[in-house]
Tab-separated table of C-alpha atoms and ligand atoms in Angstrom:
chain	number	residue	atom	x	y	z
N	1	MET	CA	-23.669	-14.497	10.580
N	2	LYS	CA	-20.374	-15.409	8.928
N	3	LYS	CA	-17.600	-16.592	11.251
N	4	VAL	CA	-14.561	-14.445	10.514
N	5	GLY	CA	-11.147	-15.247	11.993
N	6	PHE	CA	-8.602	-12.440	12.336
N	7	VAL	CA	-4.857	-13.074	12.452
N	8	GLY	CA	-2.141	-10.411	12.733
N	9	TRP	CA	-4.583	-7.733	13.888
N	10	ARG	CA	-2.098	-6.123	16.291
N	11	GLY	CA	0.593	-5.198	13.737
N	12	MET	CA	0.619	-1.909	11.891
N	13	VAL	CA	-1.687	-2.845	8.985
N	14	GLY	CA	-3.826	-4.960	11.326
N	15	SER	CA	-4.280	-2.053	13.756
N	16	VAL	CA	-5.298	0.308	10.957
N	17	LEU	CA	-7.766	-2.339	9.753
N	18	MET	CA	-9.232	-2.785	13.256
N	19	ASP	CA	-9.625	0.986	13.670
N	20	ARG	CA	-11.454	1.302	10.355
N	21	MET	CA	-13.702	-1.684	11.081
N	22	ASN	CA	-14.593	-0.276	14.489
N	23	GLU	CA	-15.186	3.193	13.100
N	24	LEU	CA	-17.593	1.848	10.479
N	25	GLY	CA	-19.374	-0.698	12.709
N	26	ASP	CA	-18.172	-3.642	10.594
N	27	PHE	CA	-17.903	-5.965	13.598
N	28	LYS	CA	-21.683	-5.814	14.088
N	29	LYS	CA	-22.163	-7.680	10.814
N	30	ILE	CA	-19.978	-10.703	11.629
N	31	GLU	CA	-19.099	-13.216	14.291
N	32	SER	CA	-15.465	-12.282	14.877
N	33	ILE	CA	-12.907	-14.655	16.322
N	34	PHE	CA	-9.426	-13.413	17.139
N	35	PHE	CA	-6.360	-15.598	16.744
N	36	SER	CA	-2.823	-15.086	18.006
N	37	THR	CA	0.539	-16.752	17.546
N	38	SER	CA	1.916	-15.494	20.866
N	39	GLN	CA	-0.907	-14.791	23.348
N	40	VAL	CA	-3.240	-17.770	23.008
N	41	GLY	CA	-5.824	-17.901	25.805
N	42	GLU	CA	-5.487	-14.240	26.725
N	43	LYS	CA	-8.412	-11.856	26.523
N	44	ALA	CA	-9.590	-10.970	23.026
N	45	PRO	CA	-10.218	-7.295	22.158
N	46	ASN	CA	-13.584	-5.960	23.328
N	47	TYR	CA	-15.019	-5.872	19.799
N	48	SER	CA	-14.443	-9.647	19.433
N	49	SER	CA	-17.456	-12.014	19.536
N	50	SER	CA	-15.409	-14.566	21.481
N	51	GLU	CA	-13.826	-13.865	24.829
N	52	LEU	CA	-10.362	-15.390	24.462
N	53	LEU	CA	-7.682	-15.463	21.803
N	54	LYS	CA	-7.437	-18.713	19.874
N	55	ASP	CA	-4.287	-20.330	18.526
N	56	ALA	CA	-3.438	-19.018	15.041
N	57	LEU	CA	-1.554	-22.240	14.313
N	58	ASN	CA	-4.404	-24.547	15.311
N	59	ILE	CA	-5.652	-25.771	11.935
N	60	ASP	CA	-8.776	-27.432	13.349
N	61	GLU	CA	-9.948	-24.138	14.849
N	62	LEU	CA	-9.142	-22.223	11.677
N	63	LEU	CA	-11.097	-24.786	9.618
N	64	GLU	CA	-14.276	-23.662	11.424
N	65	MET	CA	-14.018	-20.151	9.955
N	66	ASP	CA	-16.063	-19.062	6.927
N	67	ILE	CA	-13.506	-16.334	6.254
N	68	ILE	CA	-9.965	-15.746	7.514
N	69	VAL	CA	-8.484	-12.254	7.348
N	70	THR	CA	-4.737	-12.171	7.881
N	71	CYS	CA	-2.300	-9.284	8.258
N	72	GLN	CA	0.208	-11.582	9.931
N	73	GLY	CA	2.682	-11.565	7.035
N	74	GLY	CA	3.953	-13.883	4.331
N	75	ASP	CA	5.569	-16.533	6.525
N	76	TYR	CA	2.260	-17.228	8.254
N	77	THR	CA	0.480	-17.502	4.901
N	78	LYS	CA	3.145	-19.895	3.607
N	79	GLU	CA	2.768	-22.103	6.663
N	80	VAL	CA	-0.978	-22.134	7.246
N	81	HIS	CA	-2.719	-21.617	3.892
N	82	PRO	CA	-1.525	-24.920	2.313
N	83	LYS	CA	-2.532	-26.840	5.459
N	84	LEU	CA	-6.079	-25.495	5.279
N	85	LYS	CA	-6.275	-26.226	1.544
N	86	SER	CA	-5.019	-29.792	2.069
N	87	LYS	CA	-7.958	-30.315	4.436
N	88	ASN	CA	-10.357	-29.058	1.737
N	89	TRP	CA	-11.230	-25.897	3.641
N	90	ASN	CA	-13.801	-24.088	1.570
N	91	GLY	CA	-13.642	-20.706	3.273
N	92	TYR	CA	-12.379	-17.382	1.933
N	93	TRP	CA	-8.812	-16.306	2.670
N	94	ILE	CA	-8.276	-12.532	2.655
N	95	ASP	CA	-4.614	-11.623	2.970
N	96	ALA	CA	-2.602	-8.401	3.207
N	97	ALA	CA	0.702	-10.196	2.476
N	98	SER	CA	2.067	-10.720	-1.024
N	99	THR	CA	2.640	-14.508	-0.892
N	100	LEU	CA	-0.428	-15.576	-2.893
N	101	ARG	CA	-0.793	-12.412	-4.995
N	102	MET	CA	0.432	-13.737	-8.326
N	103	ASN	CA	-1.133	-17.226	-8.042
N	104	SER	CA	-3.471	-17.973	-10.921
N	105	ASP	CA	-6.261	-18.831	-8.476
N	106	SER	CA	-6.022	-15.620	-6.445
N	107	VAL	CA	-7.365	-12.147	-7.116
N	108	ILE	CA	-5.682	-8.871	-6.115
N	109	VAL	CA	-8.432	-6.802	-4.517
N	110	LEU	CA	-9.018	-3.109	-5.133
N	111	ASP	CA	-12.756	-2.973	-5.670
N	112	PRO	CA	-13.109	0.681	-6.788
N	113	VAL	CA	-10.862	-0.363	-9.683
N	114	ASN	CA	-11.571	-4.055	-10.275
N	115	ARG	CA	-14.977	-4.889	-8.809
N	116	SER	CA	-15.910	-6.734	-12.009
N	117	VAL	CA	-12.777	-8.913	-11.756
N	118	ILE	CA	-13.658	-9.684	-8.123
N	119	ASP	CA	-17.286	-10.520	-8.954
N	120	ARG	CA	-16.255	-12.784	-11.819
N	121	ALA	CA	-13.783	-14.567	-9.515
N	122	LEU	CA	-16.464	-15.076	-6.855
N	123	ASN	CA	-18.746	-16.578	-9.499
N	124	ASP	CA	-15.919	-18.854	-10.610
N	125	GLY	CA	-15.411	-20.124	-7.053
N	126	ILE	CA	-12.112	-18.320	-6.340
N	127	LYS	CA	-11.394	-18.305	-2.596
N	128	ASP	CA	-8.147	-16.350	-2.172
N	129	PHE	CA	-8.310	-12.549	-2.212
N	130	VAL	CA	-5.122	-10.590	-1.640
N	131	GLY	CA	-4.433	-6.909	-1.067
N	132	GLY	CA	-2.081	-5.413	-3.663
N	133	ASN	CA	1.284	-3.741	-3.297
N	134	CYS	CA	0.734	-0.336	-1.730
N	135	THR	CA	2.329	1.683	-4.523
N	136	VAL	CA	0.339	-0.172	-7.154
N	137	SER	CA	-2.980	0.229	-5.314
N	138	LEU	CA	-2.357	3.941	-4.739
N	139	MET	CA	-1.425	4.476	-8.396
N	140	MET	CA	-4.568	2.687	-9.558
N	141	MET	CA	-6.818	4.652	-7.228
N	142	ALA	CA	-5.240	7.831	-8.603
N	143	LEU	CA	-5.263	6.958	-12.310
N	144	GLY	CA	-8.254	4.592	-12.289
N	145	GLY	CA	-10.163	6.814	-14.721
N	146	LEU	CA	-7.422	6.600	-17.353
N	147	PHE	CA	-7.028	2.838	-16.874
N	148	GLU	CA	-10.786	2.277	-17.078
N	149	SER	CA	-11.062	4.242	-20.319
N	150	ASP	CA	-8.076	2.293	-21.653
N	151	GLU	CA	-6.315	5.521	-22.592
N	152	ILE	CA	-2.818	4.545	-21.366
N	153	GLU	CA	-0.285	3.230	-23.866
N	154	TRP	CA	2.477	2.974	-21.247
N	155	LEU	CA	3.597	4.759	-18.113
N	156	THR	CA	6.586	5.269	-15.888
N	157	SER	CA	6.256	5.739	-12.161
N	158	MET	CA	8.985	7.334	-10.059
N	159	THR	CA	8.117	6.717	-6.424
N	160	TYR	CA	8.827	8.488	-3.142
N	161	GLN	CA	7.991	5.773	-0.602
N	162	ALA	CA	7.544	6.296	3.110
N	163	ALA	CA	9.341	4.495	5.924
N	164	SER	CA	6.143	2.641	6.933
N	165	GLY	CA	6.435	0.481	3.796
N	166	GLY	CA	9.262	-1.311	5.586
N	167	GLY	CA	7.345	-1.683	8.868
N	168	ALA	CA	6.997	-0.130	12.302
N	169	ARG	CA	10.673	-0.566	13.208
N	170	HIS	CA	11.672	1.283	10.047
N	171	MET	CA	9.535	4.281	11.030
N	172	LYS	CA	11.220	4.394	14.426
N	173	GLU	CA	14.656	4.066	12.868
N	174	LEU	CA	13.955	7.087	10.666
N	175	LEU	CA	12.848	9.143	13.671
N	176	THR	CA	15.882	8.116	15.695
N	177	GLN	CA	18.164	9.154	12.833
N	178	MET	CA	16.333	12.497	12.560
N	179	LYS	CA	16.801	13.027	16.265
N	180	VAL	CA	20.557	12.322	16.157
N	181	VAL	CA	21.057	14.652	13.183
N	182	GLY	CA	18.921	17.367	14.824
N	183	THR	CA	20.640	17.015	18.194
N	184	ASN	CA	24.104	17.217	16.632
N	185	PHE	CA	23.028	20.480	15.003
N	186	THR	CA	21.473	22.005	18.108
N	187	GLN	CA	24.533	21.054	20.163
N	188	MET	CA	26.971	22.725	17.779
N	189	ASP	CA	29.070	25.521	19.068
N	190	GLU	CA	27.106	28.728	18.404
N	191	SER	CA	29.947	30.325	16.451
N	192	LEU	CA	30.077	27.306	14.092
N	193	SER	CA	26.323	26.889	13.700
N	194	LYS	CA	26.069	30.342	12.133
N	195	ASP	CA	28.025	29.027	9.140
N	196	ILE	CA	25.722	26.850	7.000
N	197	MET	CA	28.691	25.163	5.323
N	198	LYS	CA	29.903	23.989	8.755
N	199	VAL	CA	26.383	22.810	9.582
N	200	ASP	CA	26.188	20.922	6.297
N	201	GLN	CA	29.573	19.312	6.984
N	202	LEU	CA	28.372	18.173	10.402
N	203	VAL	CA	25.205	16.647	8.950
N	204	THR	CA	27.133	14.879	6.185
N	205	ASN	CA	29.650	13.566	8.717
N	206	THR	CA	26.798	12.249	10.865
N	207	LEU	CA	25.338	10.439	7.854
N	208	ARG	CA	28.723	8.913	7.034
N	209	ASP	CA	30.478	8.243	10.329
N	210	GLY	CA	28.579	5.082	11.227
N	211	SER	CA	26.970	6.572	14.332
N	212	LEU	CA	23.380	6.266	13.038
N	213	ASP	CA	21.354	3.093	13.512
N	214	ILE	CA	20.733	1.786	9.979
N	215	SER	CA	19.819	-1.775	10.863
N	216	CYS	CA	16.442	-1.619	9.073
N	217	PHE	CA	17.230	0.441	5.980
N	218	GLY	CA	20.919	-0.399	5.500
N	219	ALA	CA	21.671	3.317	4.941
N	220	PRO	CA	20.650	6.559	6.627
N	221	LEU	CA	17.211	7.754	5.514
N	222	ALA	CA	17.060	11.030	7.476
N	223	GLY	CA	18.505	13.748	5.247
N	224	ASN	CA	18.983	11.123	2.562
N	225	LEU	CA	17.096	8.815	0.195
N	226	ILE	CA	17.583	5.223	-0.949
N	227	PRO	CA	16.792	4.382	-4.588
N	228	TRP	CA	16.365	0.675	-3.897
N	229	ILE	CA	13.344	-1.101	-2.344
N	230	ASP	CA	13.130	-4.886	-1.821
N	231	SER	CA	15.265	-7.508	-3.548
N	232	ALA	CA	16.747	-7.604	-7.051
N	233	VAL	CA	14.842	-9.371	-9.807
N	234	GLU	CA	15.827	-9.677	-13.460
N	235	ALA	CA	17.430	-7.063	-15.702
N	236	GLY	CA	18.408	-4.717	-12.874
N	237	GLN	CA	14.858	-4.113	-11.646
N	238	THR	CA	13.870	-4.317	-7.991
N	239	ARG	CA	10.926	-6.476	-6.930
N	240	GLU	CA	9.014	-3.309	-5.987
N	241	GLU	CA	9.485	-2.000	-9.550
N	242	TRP	CA	8.485	-5.342	-11.086
N	243	LYS	CA	5.256	-5.338	-9.054
N	244	GLY	CA	4.228	-2.179	-10.908
N	245	VAL	CA	3.731	-3.988	-14.185
N	246	ALA	CA	2.850	-7.443	-12.842
N	247	GLU	CA	0.231	-6.462	-10.271
N	248	THR	CA	-1.343	-3.596	-12.200
N	249	ASN	CA	-2.123	-5.824	-15.144
N	250	LYS	CA	-3.341	-8.628	-12.886
N	251	ILE	CA	-5.656	-6.232	-11.020
N	252	LEU	CA	-7.086	-5.138	-14.359
N	253	GLY	CA	-7.391	-8.736	-15.580
N	254	ARG	CA	-5.174	-7.868	-18.580
N	255	SER	CA	-2.648	-10.699	-18.541
N	256	GLU	CA	-3.035	-11.150	-22.327
N	257	ASN	CA	-2.779	-7.467	-23.203
N	258	ILE	CA	-0.447	-5.827	-20.728
N	259	ILE	CA	0.111	-2.108	-20.277
N	260	PRO	CA	3.906	-1.577	-20.041
N	261	ILE	CA	4.858	0.075	-16.725
N	262	ASP	CA	8.314	0.692	-15.303
N	263	GLY	CA	10.142	3.193	-13.136
N	264	THR	CA	12.422	3.650	-10.142
N	265	CYS	CA	11.193	3.039	-6.601
N	266	VAL	CA	12.811	5.263	-4.002
N	267	ARG	CA	12.590	5.248	-0.198
N	268	ILE	CA	12.396	8.727	1.328
N	269	GLY	CA	12.084	10.043	4.866
N	270	THR	CA	8.306	10.394	5.193
N	271	MET	CA	6.253	8.417	7.681
N	272	ARG	CA	3.294	6.615	6.018
N	273	CYS	CA	2.440	8.331	2.777
N	274	HIS	CA	3.770	7.129	-0.585
N	275	SER	CA	4.021	9.613	-3.449
N	276	GLN	CA	4.542	8.964	-7.150
N	277	ALA	CA	5.427	11.015	-10.217
N	278	PHE	CA	4.092	9.641	-13.500
N	279	THR	CA	4.974	10.095	-17.136
N	280	ILE	CA	1.963	8.728	-19.009
N	281	LYS	CA	1.976	8.066	-22.732
N	282	LEU	CA	-1.641	8.378	-23.803
N	283	LYS	CA	-3.031	6.486	-26.777
N	284	ARG	CA	-4.316	9.763	-28.252
N	285	ASN	CA	-4.166	13.501	-27.702
N	286	ILE	CA	-6.874	14.014	-25.052
N	287	PRO	CA	-7.802	17.575	-24.006
N	288	MET	CA	-6.840	18.450	-20.403
N	289	ASP	CA	-10.443	19.042	-19.300
N	290	GLU	CA	-11.399	15.541	-20.476
N	291	ILE	CA	-8.413	14.071	-18.660
N	292	THR	CA	-9.377	15.912	-15.473
N	293	GLN	CA	-12.947	14.680	-15.794
N	294	MET	CA	-11.884	11.054	-16.367
N	295	ILE	CA	-9.560	11.076	-13.361
N	296	SER	CA	-11.798	12.910	-10.913
N	297	SER	CA	-15.004	10.995	-11.681
N	298	HIS	CA	-13.520	7.531	-11.272
N	299	ASN	CA	-14.020	6.969	-7.547
N	300	ASP	CA	-15.116	8.775	-4.381
N	301	TRP	CA	-11.613	9.348	-2.998
N	302	VAL	CA	-9.604	10.714	-5.909
N	303	LYS	CA	-9.535	14.482	-6.289
N	304	VAL	CA	-7.756	16.612	-8.829
N	305	ILE	CA	-5.516	19.311	-7.362
N	306	GLY	CA	-5.072	22.430	-9.468
N	307	ASN	CA	-1.611	22.830	-10.953
N	308	THR	CA	-0.748	25.901	-8.884
N	309	PRO	CA	1.908	26.333	-6.192
N	310	GLU	CA	-0.694	27.086	-3.500
N	311	GLU	CA	-2.939	24.096	-4.226
N	312	THR	CA	0.034	21.770	-4.650
N	313	ARG	CA	1.604	22.813	-1.349
N	314	SER	CA	-1.621	22.578	0.591
N	315	GLY	CA	-3.151	19.455	-0.962
N	316	LEU	CA	-0.523	17.314	-2.664
N	317	THR	CA	1.920	16.410	0.102
N	318	PRO	CA	2.287	13.545	2.571
N	319	ALA	CA	1.591	16.042	5.382
N	320	ALA	CA	-1.810	16.840	3.844
N	321	VAL	CA	-2.820	13.261	3.062
N	322	SER	CA	-1.399	11.122	5.877
N	323	GLY	CA	-4.090	9.359	7.920
N	324	THR	CA	-6.836	10.041	5.364
N	325	LEU	CA	-8.355	8.088	2.485
N	326	ASP	CA	-7.851	11.020	0.104
N	327	ILE	CA	-6.110	10.343	-3.190
N	328	PRO	CA	-5.056	13.724	-4.592
N	329	VAL	CA	-3.738	13.845	-8.158
N	330	GLY	CA	-2.022	17.005	-9.286
N	331	ARG	CA	0.768	18.530	-11.389
N	332	LEU	CA	-1.412	17.517	-14.339
N	333	ARG	CA	-0.026	18.992	-17.542
N	334	LYS	CA	0.945	17.934	-21.031
N	335	MET	CA	4.713	17.480	-21.133
N	336	ASN	CA	6.887	19.211	-23.692
N	337	LEU	CA	7.660	15.738	-25.049
N	338	GLY	CA	4.401	15.931	-27.049
N	339	GLU	CA	0.617	16.204	-26.726
N	340	GLN	CA	0.209	12.530	-25.837
N	341	TYR	CA	2.552	12.755	-22.843
N	342	LEU	CA	0.883	13.548	-19.534
N	343	ASN	CA	2.648	14.489	-16.305
N	344	ALA	CA	0.927	13.644	-13.009
N	345	PHE	CA	1.757	13.375	-9.317
N	346	THR	CA	-0.121	11.646	-6.504
N	347	CYS	CA	0.158	10.973	-2.752
N	348	GLY	CA	-1.683	8.347	-0.740
N	349	ASP	CA	-1.680	6.809	2.719
N	350	GLN	CA	0.249	3.590	2.398
N	351	LEU	CA	-1.513	1.962	5.362
N	352	LEU	CA	-5.076	2.890	4.324
N	353	TRP	CA	-5.702	2.564	0.562
N	354	GLY	CA	-2.231	1.029	0.307
N	355	ALA	CA	-2.994	-1.868	2.661
N	356	ALA	CA	-5.944	-2.064	5.087
N	357	GLU	CA	-8.821	-0.542	3.137
N	358	PRO	CA	-8.908	-2.896	0.116
N	359	VAL	CA	-8.823	-5.830	2.554
N	360	ARG	CA	-11.619	-4.336	4.712
N	361	ARG	CA	-13.774	-3.722	1.660
N	362	MET	CA	-13.239	-7.264	0.345
N	363	LEU	CA	-14.503	-8.608	3.659
N	364	GLY	CA	-17.491	-6.288	3.252
N	365	ILE	CA	-18.205	-7.728	-0.218
N	366	LEU	CA	-18.298	-11.256	1.231
N	367	VAL	CA	-20.386	-10.317	4.252
N	368	ASP	CA	-22.949	-7.852	2.888
E	401	HSE	N1	6.647	-2.753	-0.460
E	401	HSE	C1	6.132	-1.518	-0.002
E	401	HSE	C2	7.231	-0.622	0.516
E	401	HSE	C3	5.110	-1.670	1.080
E	401	HSE	O1	8.289	-1.147	0.854
E	401	HSE	O2	7.032	0.575	0.602
E	401	HSE	C4	4.115	-2.749	0.975
E	401	HSE	O3	3.305	-2.761	-0.161
């Protein structure tokens, strides 16, 4: 049995990963060793093969692993990965953080989309396998059929990204803001609360008067949105927007022949489900039934939602998708820009297909 070390398994992505692995009996196939940066020597979780938590900064103990799976974050990767490499560690490093993603000797894993890229890398002796940016992975799961058939000339993606993309504290900050706004409304004098303009004024004042905790997002998110995610890169883009073109083409192994992708990434007040609206310029005028067939047959999780109000409201919202592996794609229609312009919308759980699941499946590829 392969010895697999887990680091960062208690955080949000790590917990989702542990739940999925437990649910699917993955721990039965490996010898699992749990590492910690803060609770070394304490009891390991009951699904661990070893009794106590080992030190996540002890390089000698990490060197004994055949595979290390980390959801600990980029700083840990930056500190530990080079130390293992300098000692000629020959194991596989599977990482949810972005640190190694764009290295030439790493592969971004999303096996329903790029299994052939992964297999080629394994044959070539590549050892570092990294989960992709959540928005990118969710887009590729949704539009995998169009990418695979090489039908996309370019696309834009306008995102509606959930609080969880920032982390657990961000989710709590959103809820606290919602509570303050809601409480201010419910505590309004009854005569004033009948007047919606007065209610609106109260809400706007609450968003502006500095009373909300905005330490994570830097602006209120409840009753608001923030069209900026991550740091600035070149030409006015954010890093999140840049990842769209950089990671998508790397996942597809198309560094020489890139598909242009750009858009605006926006944080909105949902919990853990990212949504995206696409404008897709197709290479040719493809009939809608062929498009639907290409999209829906690509993988086991994508499903096309009929372009009706009822189906959209019941199947194409964060409320419908959150906590599931479903990748609905809807609002499919040719745009009035021309027959080669396709409109599409998708939602996906940012912690499942957006983070934990590609990592879990990569471990499965190495172990099975
Ligand atoms: N960067 C993403 C976000 C999450 O902020 O929503 C991680 O891929």
